[in-house]
Amino acid sequence: MTLLLLGLALWSGAHLFKRLAPAARARMGDKGKGPIALVLLAGLILMVIGYRGWDSAQLWYPPAFLTHVNNLLMLVTVYLFAADGMKTRAWAAIRHPQLTAVKIWALAHLLVNGDLASVVLFGGLLAWAVVSVILINRSEPRPVRVATGSIAKELGPVVGAVLVTGAIGGLHYLFNLQAFGG
């Protein structure tokens, strides 16, 4: 449990540092990117080790149909990451596509994992994403975004999301996790 909580704290702190201490982050300049990246990596590693090593209590037993809801939400999550990078209509409509994707990802995983370790991990990352959106919205005006491009540009992230979601599911099976139901 301790490693998971420490990992969440490092991850959240490193991401929120710019918003909570902008002057300190500005003083670091580009030289601060490396140390912050290392803190993020350490946080990620500690979250994985802490989560995988915590034999926590089962709080509830999710019904099987939620696996399908999770899979649909994961498809949306991957699409939002792709749409953000490709500056699609979704990118123009949603202010924070990647943070929205993290919130959907966390919620999807909370739906299908009823153990305490999952509640701490996915609930913690959901809380971090919500706080990040609030802090960004308070500190920066909403940008005006206009998506331009062809229908192919809009369909690319959809096709990519299907392929990447399948690959992510395959990786889950490598770690003995049932991504698409058992």
XYZ file of N, CA, C and O in Angstrom:
728
model
N 0.824 -1.192 0.000
C 0.000 0.000 0.000
C 0.868 1.256 0.000
O 0.583 2.213 -0.702
N 1.936 1.232 0.777
C 2.796 2.405 0.898
C 3.413 2.789 -0.450
O 3.457 3.967 -0.802
N 3.886 1.790 -1.192
C 4.512 2.087 -2.480
C 3.502 2.685 -3.454
O 3.828 3.615 -4.199
N 2.298 2.158 -3.460
C 1.256 2.680 -4.338
C 0.941 4.130 -3.989
O 0.870 4.995 -4.865
N 0.778 4.402 -2.710
C 0.477 5.783 -2.289
C 1.638 6.725 -2.589
O 1.417 7.862 -3.034
N 2.860 6.269 -2.363
C 4.032 7.090 -2.682
C 4.100 7.357 -4.183
O 4.370 8.478 -4.622
N 3.828 6.330 -4.996
C 3.821 6.504 -6.442
C 2.773 7.508 -6.886
O 3.039 8.374 -7.727
N 1.568 7.406 -6.319
C 0.510 8.371 -6.647
C 0.917 9.785 -6.248
O 0.661 10.748 -6.984
N 1.547 9.913 -5.087
C 1.979 11.235 -4.621
C 3.041 11.826 -5.546
O 2.987 13.015 -5.890
N 4.008 11.008 -5.952
C 5.055 11.504 -6.858
C 4.464 11.890 -8.209
O 4.782 12.945 -8.762
N 3.604 11.027 -8.764
C 2.965 11.282 -10.054
C 2.167 12.575 -9.998
O 2.315 13.457 -10.843
N 1.303 12.676 -9.010
C 0.435 13.852 -8.897
C 1.244 15.111 -8.616
O 1.020 16.148 -9.238
N 2.184 15.004 -7.690
C 2.992 16.166 -7.339
C 3.804 16.693 -8.509
O 3.876 17.901 -8.737
N 4.410 15.784 -9.257
C 5.219 16.207 -10.404
C 4.356 16.868 -11.472
O 4.757 17.863 -12.076
N 3.164 16.316 -11.706
C 2.272 16.909 -12.707
C 1.689 18.242 -12.233
O 1.497 19.156 -13.038
N 1.385 18.337 -10.956
C 0.735 19.542 -10.445
C 1.725 20.641 -10.065
O 1.324 21.780 -9.809
N 3.000 20.313 -10.036
C 4.033 21.265 -9.629
C 3.938 22.580 -10.401
O 3.987 23.668 -9.829
N 3.774 22.497 -11.705
C 3.703 23.694 -12.551
C 2.520 24.579 -12.168
O 2.610 25.810 -12.218
N 1.419 23.960 -11.784
C 0.210 24.723 -11.438
C 0.251 25.241 -10.009
O -0.234 26.329 -9.721
N 0.816 24.449 -9.090
C 0.812 24.833 -7.673
C 1.981 25.739 -7.302
O 1.873 26.522 -6.357
N 3.086 25.624 -8.028
C 4.265 26.446 -7.748
C 4.844 26.950 -9.067
O 5.970 26.599 -9.445
N 4.107 27.797 -9.783
C 4.564 28.208 -11.119
C 5.893 28.959 -11.104
O 6.701 28.783 -12.016
N 6.130 29.756 -10.084
C 7.389 30.506 -10.035
C 8.574 29.564 -9.855
O 9.610 29.711 -10.517
N 8.427 28.595 -8.970
C 9.505 27.632 -8.741
C 9.760 26.816 -10.006
O 10.920 26.565 -10.366
N 8.699 26.417 -10.679
C 8.874 25.637 -11.918
C 9.516 26.502 -13.003
O 10.393 26.043 -13.742
N 9.121 27.752 -13.090
C 9.688 28.656 -14.097
C 11.183 28.872 -13.856
O 11.967 28.939 -14.804
N 11.585 28.968 -12.587
C 13.007 29.142 -12.274
C 13.837 27.951 -12.733
O 15.006 28.090 -13.054
N 13.238 26.773 -12.769
C 13.959 25.570 -13.194
C 14.209 25.577 -14.703
O 15.179 24.977 -15.162
N 13.337 26.237 -15.455
C 13.489 26.300 -16.910
C 13.495 24.926 -17.549
O 12.960 23.959 -17.003
N 14.149 24.839 -18.701
C 14.225 23.561 -19.409
C 15.032 22.522 -18.645
O 14.824 21.320 -18.817
N 15.949 22.972 -17.798
C 16.750 22.034 -17.005
C 15.879 21.255 -16.014
O 16.285 20.205 -15.531
N 14.697 21.757 -15.723
C 13.795 21.075 -14.800
C 13.040 19.921 -15.423
O 12.476 19.091 -14.704
N 13.033 19.844 -16.749
C 12.271 18.778 -17.415
C 12.809 17.391 -17.073
O 12.036 16.457 -16.858
N 14.114 17.243 -17.046
C 14.720 15.941 -16.741
C 14.372 15.442 -15.354
O 13.871 14.316 -15.199
N 14.629 16.246 -14.311
C 14.279 15.789 -12.958
C 12.777 15.501 -12.791
O 12.406 14.534 -12.134
N 11.948 16.319 -13.400
C 10.505 16.084 -13.285
C 10.127 14.780 -13.998
O 9.329 13.994 -13.488
N 10.730 14.530 -15.144
C 10.482 13.271 -15.855
C 10.921 12.075 -15.014
O 10.242 11.038 -14.984
N 12.025 12.210 -14.317
C 12.489 11.115 -13.446
C 11.532 10.882 -12.283
O 11.275 9.736 -11.899
N 11.007 11.957 -11.714
C 10.028 11.822 -10.625
C 8.765 11.134 -11.154
O 8.196 10.260 -10.496
N 8.327 11.523 -12.359
C 7.156 10.882 -12.966
C 7.409 9.392 -13.199
O 6.541 8.554 -12.912
N 8.567 9.052 -13.728
C 8.914 7.660 -13.975
C 8.963 6.877 -12.661
O 8.428 5.762 -12.574
N 9.585 7.460 -11.647
C 9.629 6.801 -10.340
C 8.219 6.591 -9.795
O 7.903 5.523 -9.257
N 7.378 7.598 -9.938
C 5.997 7.468 -9.485
C 5.273 6.353 -10.208
O 4.559 5.547 -9.591
N 5.449 6.283 -11.526
C 4.802 5.242 -12.317
C 5.283 3.854 -11.885
O 4.477 2.933 -11.688
N 6.583 3.701 -11.727
C 7.149 2.409 -11.305
C 6.618 2.012 -9.933
O 6.210 0.867 -9.714
N 6.597 2.956 -9.002
C 6.101 2.654 -7.657
C 4.613 2.309 -7.671
O 4.170 1.431 -6.923
N 3.834 2.981 -8.533
C 2.417 2.646 -8.629
C 2.240 1.214 -9.122
O 1.424 0.454 -8.573
N 2.992 0.834 -10.138
C 2.873 -0.523 -10.690
C 3.295 -1.556 -9.648
O 2.579 -2.536 -9.392
N 4.447 -1.360 -9.041
C 4.941 -2.314 -8.039
C 3.981 -2.370 -6.849
O 3.633 -3.453 -6.366
N 3.554 -1.212 -6.388
C 2.650 -1.164 -5.242
C 1.305 -1.804 -5.529
O 0.758 -2.539 -4.699
N 0.774 -1.574 -6.714
C -0.515 -2.149 -7.095
C -0.415 -3.662 -7.248
O -1.241 -4.408 -6.721
N 0.600 -4.103 -7.979
C 0.754 -5.548 -8.224
C 1.096 -6.309 -6.943
O 0.740 -7.474 -6.808
N 1.759 -5.647 -6.004
C 2.180 -6.333 -4.790
C 1.212 -6.237 -3.623
O 1.433 -6.850 -2.577
N 0.131 -5.511 -3.798
C -0.801 -5.309 -2.690
C -1.925 -6.340 -2.792
O -2.747 -6.288 -3.699
N -1.954 -7.245 -1.856
C -3.023 -8.247 -1.788
C -4.143 -7.652 -0.946
O -4.258 -7.918 0.243
N -4.956 -6.831 -1.591
C -5.955 -6.055 -0.859
C -7.301 -6.762 -0.801
O -7.569 -7.708 -1.539
N -8.135 -6.248 0.057
C -9.477 -6.807 0.252
C -10.365 -6.525 -0.953
O -10.236 -5.487 -1.608
N -11.258 -7.453 -1.219
C -12.256 -7.274 -2.275
C -13.431 -6.515 -1.661
O -14.032 -6.966 -0.700
N -13.740 -5.341 -2.201
C -14.811 -4.516 -1.669
C -16.154 -4.841 -2.306
O -17.197 -4.714 -1.689
N -16.134 -5.201 -3.580
C -17.340 -5.623 -4.283
C -16.944 -6.504 -5.458
O -15.785 -6.565 -5.841
N -17.937 -7.186 -5.991
C -17.716 -8.081 -7.117
C -18.500 -7.541 -8.308
O -19.711 -7.695 -8.374
N -17.801 -6.885 -9.218
C -18.485 -6.261 -10.357
C -19.184 -7.303 -11.233
O -18.636 -8.381 -11.478
N -20.388 -6.982 -11.700
C -21.075 -7.904 -12.607
C -20.334 -8.003 -13.944
O -19.663 -7.061 -14.373
N -20.477 -9.149 -14.594
C -19.732 -9.434 -15.829
C -20.016 -8.430 -16.941
O -19.123 -8.113 -17.732
N -21.236 -7.902 -17.029
C -21.562 -6.990 -18.127
C -20.729 -5.715 -18.090
O -20.554 -5.056 -19.116
N -20.207 -5.369 -16.911
C -19.395 -4.149 -16.823
C -18.097 -4.269 -17.616
O -17.502 -3.259 -17.981
N -17.669 -5.491 -17.905
C -16.485 -5.673 -18.753
C -16.732 -5.057 -20.125
O -15.853 -4.407 -20.691
N -17.942 -5.229 -20.649
C -18.265 -4.663 -21.962
C -18.343 -3.136 -21.898
O -17.904 -2.452 -22.828
N -18.872 -2.619 -20.805
C -18.912 -1.162 -20.616
C -17.482 -0.632 -20.540
O -17.144 0.372 -21.178
N -16.637 -1.327 -19.787
C -15.230 -0.945 -19.673
C -14.566 -0.912 -21.042
O -13.854 0.033 -21.378
N -14.802 -1.945 -21.842
C -14.158 -2.015 -23.160
C -14.604 -0.874 -24.062
O -13.792 -0.304 -24.802
N -15.873 -0.528 -24.013
C -16.361 0.607 -24.801
C -15.719 1.910 -24.320
O -15.271 2.740 -25.117
N -15.648 2.081 -23.004
C -15.021 3.284 -22.455
C -13.538 3.346 -22.803
O -12.992 4.426 -23.050
N -12.876 2.197 -22.848
C -11.459 2.179 -23.228
C -11.275 2.594 -24.679
O -10.312 3.284 -25.011
N -12.200 2.199 -25.524
C -12.152 2.618 -26.923
C -12.263 4.144 -27.020
O -11.512 4.791 -27.756
N -13.163 4.721 -26.243
C -13.324 6.181 -26.210
C -12.053 6.838 -25.682
O -11.588 7.856 -26.218
N -11.462 6.241 -24.666
C -10.235 6.772 -24.072
C -9.109 6.844 -25.103
O -8.459 7.878 -25.267
N -8.886 5.755 -25.785
C -7.808 5.714 -26.780
C -8.116 6.678 -27.919
O -7.227 7.372 -28.421
N -9.381 6.747 -28.321
C -9.768 7.693 -29.370
C -9.435 9.126 -28.955
O -8.905 9.904 -29.751
N -9.747 9.508 -27.714
C -9.495 10.883 -27.274
C -8.011 11.216 -27.289
O -7.629 12.337 -27.637
N -7.157 10.263 -26.935
C -5.716 10.514 -27.022
C -5.303 10.751 -28.470
O -4.541 11.666 -28.765
N -5.818 9.918 -29.372
C -5.472 10.077 -30.798
C -6.046 11.369 -31.357
O -5.378 12.087 -32.106
N -7.293 11.673 -31.003
C -7.944 12.884 -31.506
C -7.190 14.130 -31.057
O -7.092 15.106 -31.801
N -6.655 14.099 -29.849
C -5.895 15.246 -29.353
C -4.636 15.458 -30.191
O -4.329 16.578 -30.585
N -3.947 14.396 -30.481
C -2.723 14.505 -31.269
C -2.971 14.909 -32.711
O -2.140 15.566 -33.328
N -4.132 14.533 -33.245
C -4.428 14.815 -34.649
C -5.267 16.083 -34.837
O -5.607 16.433 -35.959
N -5.599 16.743 -33.738
C -6.348 18.013 -33.786
C -7.663 17.868 -34.559
O -7.966 18.634 -35.464
N -8.442 16.878 -34.181
C -9.718 16.598 -34.835
C -10.834 17.468 -34.258
O -10.601 18.314 -33.398
N -12.048 17.198 -34.693
C -13.213 17.916 -34.170
C -13.404 17.666 -32.679
O -13.836 18.541 -31.946
N -13.088 16.453 -32.227
C -13.174 16.160 -30.789
C -12.193 17.032 -30.015
O -12.509 17.538 -28.936
N -11.006 17.213 -30.554
C -10.007 18.077 -29.930
C -10.531 19.510 -29.830
O -10.317 20.194 -28.833
N -11.227 19.956 -30.868
C -11.768 21.316 -30.867
C -12.914 21.461 -29.878
O -13.108 22.523 -29.300
N -13.663 20.388 -29.652
C -14.849 20.459 -28.792
C -14.546 20.240 -27.314
O -15.239 20.792 -26.453
N -13.526 19.440 -27.012
C -13.219 19.088 -25.622
C -11.943 19.823 -25.213
O -10.901 19.654 -25.837
N -12.028 20.608 -24.160
C -10.882 21.426 -23.771
C -9.664 20.593 -23.374
O -8.528 20.943 -23.678
N -9.883 19.510 -22.666
C -8.784 18.678 -22.167
C -8.987 17.227 -22.602
O -9.331 16.365 -21.785
N -8.771 16.910 -23.882
C -9.049 15.543 -24.340
C -8.243 14.466 -23.615
O -8.774 13.415 -23.289
N -6.973 14.729 -23.348
C -6.169 13.693 -22.695
C -6.559 13.521 -21.233
O -6.651 12.389 -20.748
N -6.792 14.601 -20.531
C -7.232 14.468 -19.137
C -8.636 13.885 -19.063
O -8.946 13.117 -18.153
N -9.475 14.204 -20.025
C -10.795 13.576 -20.104
C -10.627 12.081 -20.324
O -11.327 11.266 -19.707
N -9.688 11.709 -21.181
C -9.411 10.292 -21.426
C -8.938 9.599 -20.151
O -9.361 8.472 -19.856
N -8.080 10.246 -19.378
C -7.601 9.650 -18.124
C -8.774 9.462 -17.160
O -8.879 8.416 -16.498
N -9.666 10.430 -17.096
C -10.825 10.300 -16.203
C -11.717 9.143 -16.642
O -12.175 8.356 -15.797
N -11.956 9.002 -17.928
C -12.777 7.897 -18.432
C -12.069 6.559 -18.186
O -12.680 5.577 -17.771
N -10.759 6.523 -18.432
C -9.961 5.312 -18.201
C -10.055 4.875 -16.747
O -10.284 3.697 -16.450
N -9.875 5.825 -15.836
C -9.933 5.500 -14.406
C -11.324 5.005 -14.016
O -11.458 3.997 -13.312
N -12.353 5.695 -14.473
C -13.719 5.277 -14.170
C -13.994 3.881 -14.735
O -14.584 3.028 -14.052
N -13.561 3.626 -15.956
C -13.760 2.309 -16.569
C -13.115 1.213 -15.732
O -13.692 0.144 -15.528
N -11.920 1.475 -15.225
C -11.229 0.480 -14.416
C -11.845 0.332 -13.028
O -11.811 -0.756 -12.444
N -12.404 1.396 -12.506
C -13.121 1.284 -11.229
C -14.370 0.421 -11.382
O -14.759 -0.291 -10.450
N -14.992 0.472 -12.547
C -16.194 -0.330 -12.779
C -15.922 -1.831 -12.746
O -16.785 -2.606 -12.340
N -14.746 -2.248 -13.175
C -14.482 -3.681 -13.311
C -13.519 -4.243 -12.269
O -13.215 -5.434 -12.292
N -13.044 -3.411 -11.375
C -12.129 -3.875 -10.327
C -12.705 -3.472 -8.975
O -12.787 -2.285 -8.670
N -13.055 -4.453 -8.174
C -13.678 -4.157 -6.890
C -12.767 -4.293 -5.697
O -13.233 -4.319 -4.562
N -11.471 -4.363 -5.914
C -10.549 -4.507 -4.785
C -10.042 -3.136 -4.318
O -10.066 -2.150 -5.054
N -9.580 -3.090 -3.086
C -9.135 -1.835 -2.488
C -7.951 -1.223 -3.228
O -7.886 -0.007 -3.415
N -7.016 -2.052 -3.678
C -5.855 -1.528 -4.415
C -6.302 -0.793 -5.677
O -5.766 0.271 -6.010
N -7.300 -1.332 -6.369
C -7.812 -0.680 -7.577
C -8.514 0.624 -7.252
O -8.382 1.607 -7.988
N -9.253 0.638 -6.156
C -9.926 1.873 -5.748
C -8.898 2.955 -5.447
O -9.050 4.103 -5.856
N -7.824 2.579 -4.771
C -6.772 3.556 -4.449
C -6.067 4.019 -5.724
O -5.902 5.227 -5.943
N -5.656 3.079 -6.577
C -4.927 3.447 -7.791
C -5.791 4.244 -8.759
O -5.462 5.380 -9.107
N -6.879 3.659 -9.206
C -7.695 4.312 -10.225
C -8.458 5.506 -9.663
O -8.618 6.519 -10.348
N -8.883 5.411 -8.407
C -9.523 6.566 -7.774
C -8.538 7.711 -7.580
O -8.874 8.875 -7.775
N -7.303 7.375 -7.229
C -6.268 8.397 -7.070
C -5.931 9.088 -8.380
O -5.772 10.316 -8.436
N -5.839 8.320 -9.453
C -5.547 8.918 -10.756
C -6.742 9.720 -11.278
O -6.562 10.753 -11.926
N -7.940 9.267 -10.971
C -9.136 10.043 -11.321
C -9.126 11.380 -10.580
O -9.366 12.429 -11.185
N -8.810 11.346 -9.298
C -8.751 12.588 -8.510
C -7.678 13.522 -9.066
O -7.901 14.737 -9.187
N -6.509 12.970 -9.422
C -5.440 13.802 -9.991
C -5.918 14.480 -11.279
O -5.689 15.679 -11.483
N -6.595 13.739 -12.152
C -7.055 14.310 -13.418
C -8.100 15.398 -13.188
O -8.079 16.436 -13.855
N -9.003 15.183 -12.241
C -10.025 16.190 -11.937
C -9.365 17.460 -11.394
O -9.684 18.572 -11.834
N -8.441 17.307 -10.464
C -7.740 18.472 -9.900
C -6.949 19.187 -10.994
O -6.932 20.426 -11.047
N -6.317 18.440 -11.875
C -5.549 19.052 -12.968
C -6.435 19.913 -13.850
O -6.072 21.048 -14.194
N -7.596 19.407 -14.211
C -8.519 20.172 -15.057
C -8.954 21.450 -14.333
O -8.972 22.533 -14.935
N -9.277 21.333 -13.074
C -9.702 22.513 -12.309
C -8.596 23.563 -12.269
O -8.837 24.752 -12.519
N -7.366 23.138 -11.975
C -6.258 24.088 -11.884
C -5.945 24.728 -13.237
O -5.676 25.932 -13.315
N -5.982 23.940 -14.300
C -5.725 24.502 -15.628
C -6.816 25.494 -16.003
O -6.537 26.595 -16.498
N -8.062 25.126 -15.770
C -9.174 26.019 -16.114
C -9.114 27.332 -15.346
O -9.493 28.383 -15.877
N -8.638 27.293 -14.121
C -8.525 28.517 -13.316
C -7.371 29.405 -13.761
O -7.422 30.617 -13.601
N -6.326 28.785 -14.301
C -5.124 29.563 -14.597
C -4.986 29.982 -16.056
O -4.180 30.864 -16.356
N -5.742 29.366 -16.942
C -5.589 29.674 -18.366
C -6.952 29.911 -18.999
O -7.899 29.181 -18.716
N -7.034 30.898 -19.881
C -8.301 31.088 -20.599
C -8.533 29.924 -21.558
O -7.594 29.260 -21.990
N -9.799 29.695 -21.867
C -10.139 28.617 -22.805
C -9.658 29.009 -24.201
O -10.031 30.064 -24.722
N -8.845 28.154 -24.816
C -8.362 28.476 -26.160
C -9.476 28.298 -27.193
O -10.370 27.470 -27.028
N -9.400 29.060 -28.242
C -10.323 28.898 -29.361
C -9.688 27.882 -30.297
O -8.568 28.073 -30.774
N -10.409 26.806 -30.540
C -9.865 25.748 -31.393
C -10.812 25.503 -32.559
O -12.020 25.406 -32.382
N -10.234 25.365 -33.715
C -11.000 25.041 -34.912
C -10.309 23.871 -35.594
O -9.125 23.947 -35.918
N -11.052 22.801 -35.775
C -10.497 21.635 -36.458
C -10.679 21.801 -37.959
O -11.733 22.229 -38.424
N -9.650 21.510 -38.684
C -9.738 21.548 -40.143
C -9.243 20.218 -40.672
O -8.441 19.542 -40.043
N -9.726 19.843 -41.800
C -9.232 18.617 -42.411
C -10.335 17.790 -43.020
O -11.514 18.123 -42.970
N -9.912 16.687 -43.562
C -10.808 15.816 -44.308
C -11.489 14.805 -43.399
O -11.160 14.673 -42.226
N -12.409 14.062 -43.976
C -13.075 12.989 -43.253
C -12.067 11.911 -42.868
O -12.191 11.275 -41.824
N -11.047 11.729 -43.697
C -9.998 10.748 -43.381
C -9.279 11.135 -42.095
O -8.919 10.263 -41.289
N -9.076 12.429 -41.905
C -8.434 12.895 -40.674
C -9.308 12.576 -39.466
O -8.800 12.294 -38.389
N -10.606 12.619 -39.635
C -11.525 12.301 -38.545
C -11.633 10.790 -38.315
O -11.816 10.350 -37.186
N -11.521 10.004 -39.380
C -11.644 8.552 -39.253
C -10.348 7.895 -38.779
O -10.382 6.823 -38.179
N -9.224 8.536 -39.026
C -7.937 7.978 -38.616
C -7.874 7.629 -37.140
O -7.491 6.502 -36.787
N -8.259 8.550 -36.249
C -8.228 8.211 -34.830
C -9.198 7.086 -34.450
O -8.932 6.326 -33.518
N -10.303 6.966 -35.168
C -11.262 5.891 -34.878
C -10.629 4.540 -35.201
O -10.642 3.616 -34.376
N -10.049 4.425 -36.396
C -9.394 3.179 -36.794
C -8.216 2.892 -35.857
O -8.030 1.766 -35.377
N -7.434 3.923 -35.583
C -6.301 3.763 -34.678
C -6.742 3.327 -33.289
O -6.097 2.477 -32.664
N -7.842 3.870 -32.808
C -8.335 3.518 -31.473
C -8.733 2.049 -31.401
O -8.446 1.365 -30.407
N -9.365 1.558 -32.448
C -9.750 0.137 -32.472
C -8.499 -0.745 -32.425
O -8.423 -1.700 -31.646
N -7.499 -0.408 -33.233
C -6.267 -1.202 -33.280
C -5.494 -1.127 -31.965
O -5.042 -2.150 -31.439
N -5.356 0.070 -31.436
C -4.593 0.238 -30.193
C -5.329 -0.398 -29.014
O -4.708 -1.016 -28.147
N -6.649 -0.282 -28.983
C -7.417 -0.910 -27.903
C -7.231 -2.431 -27.952
O -7.073 -3.074 -26.908
N -7.217 -2.996 -29.139
C -6.945 -4.427 -29.273
C -5.551 -4.784 -28.772
O -5.368 -5.793 -28.079
N -4.577 -3.960 -29.101
C -3.201 -4.204 -28.640
C -3.103 -4.089 -27.121
O -2.418 -4.894 -26.469
N -3.788 -3.113 -26.550
C -3.789 -2.955 -25.092
C -4.425 -4.183 -24.436
O -3.929 -4.686 -23.426
N -5.505 -4.665 -25.038
C -6.126 -5.884 -24.529
C -5.157 -7.059 -24.579
O -5.079 -7.861 -23.643
N -4.402 -7.157 -25.677
C -3.402 -8.214 -25.798
C -2.336 -8.120 -24.721
O -1.915 -9.134 -24.152
N -1.905 -6.906 -24.417
C -0.920 -6.725 -23.338
C -1.492 -7.149 -21.993
O -0.774 -7.709 -21.156
N -2.774 -6.888 -21.772
C -3.399 -7.331 -20.525
C -3.307 -8.859 -20.394
O -3.031 -9.367 -19.314
N -3.537 -9.558 -21.493
C -3.469 -11.020 -21.448
C -2.055 -11.506 -21.152
O -1.873 -12.525 -20.497
N -1.047 -10.786 -21.621
C 0.339 -11.156 -21.302
C 0.591 -11.125 -19.802
O 1.406 -11.879 -19.284
N -0.111 -10.227 -19.099
C 0.032 -10.118 -17.644
C -1.060 -10.887 -16.909
O -1.316 -10.660 -15.745
N -1.704 -11.799 -17.635
C -2.721 -12.676 -17.051
C -3.943 -11.922 -16.551
O -4.543 -12.281 -15.553
N -4.300 -10.833 -17.242
C -5.486 -10.063 -16.913
C -6.508 -10.247 -18.033
O -6.148 -10.239 -19.203
N -7.748 -10.408 -17.689
C -8.804 -10.645 -18.668
C -9.402 -9.328 -19.138
O -10.367 -8.829 -18.557
N -8.850 -8.744 -20.181
C -9.299 -7.440 -20.657
C -10.660 -7.494 -21.349
O -11.431 -6.550 -21.276
N -10.959 -8.585 -22.020
C -12.186 -8.655 -22.800
C -13.178 -9.642 -22.223
O -14.041 -10.158 -22.900
N -13.066 -9.925 -20.967
C -13.971 -10.870 -20.307
C -13.336 -12.241 -20.218
O -12.366 -12.548 -20.877
N -13.888 -13.033 -19.345
C -13.281 -14.332 -19.100
C -14.137 -15.405 -19.535
O -14.121 -16.467 -19.778
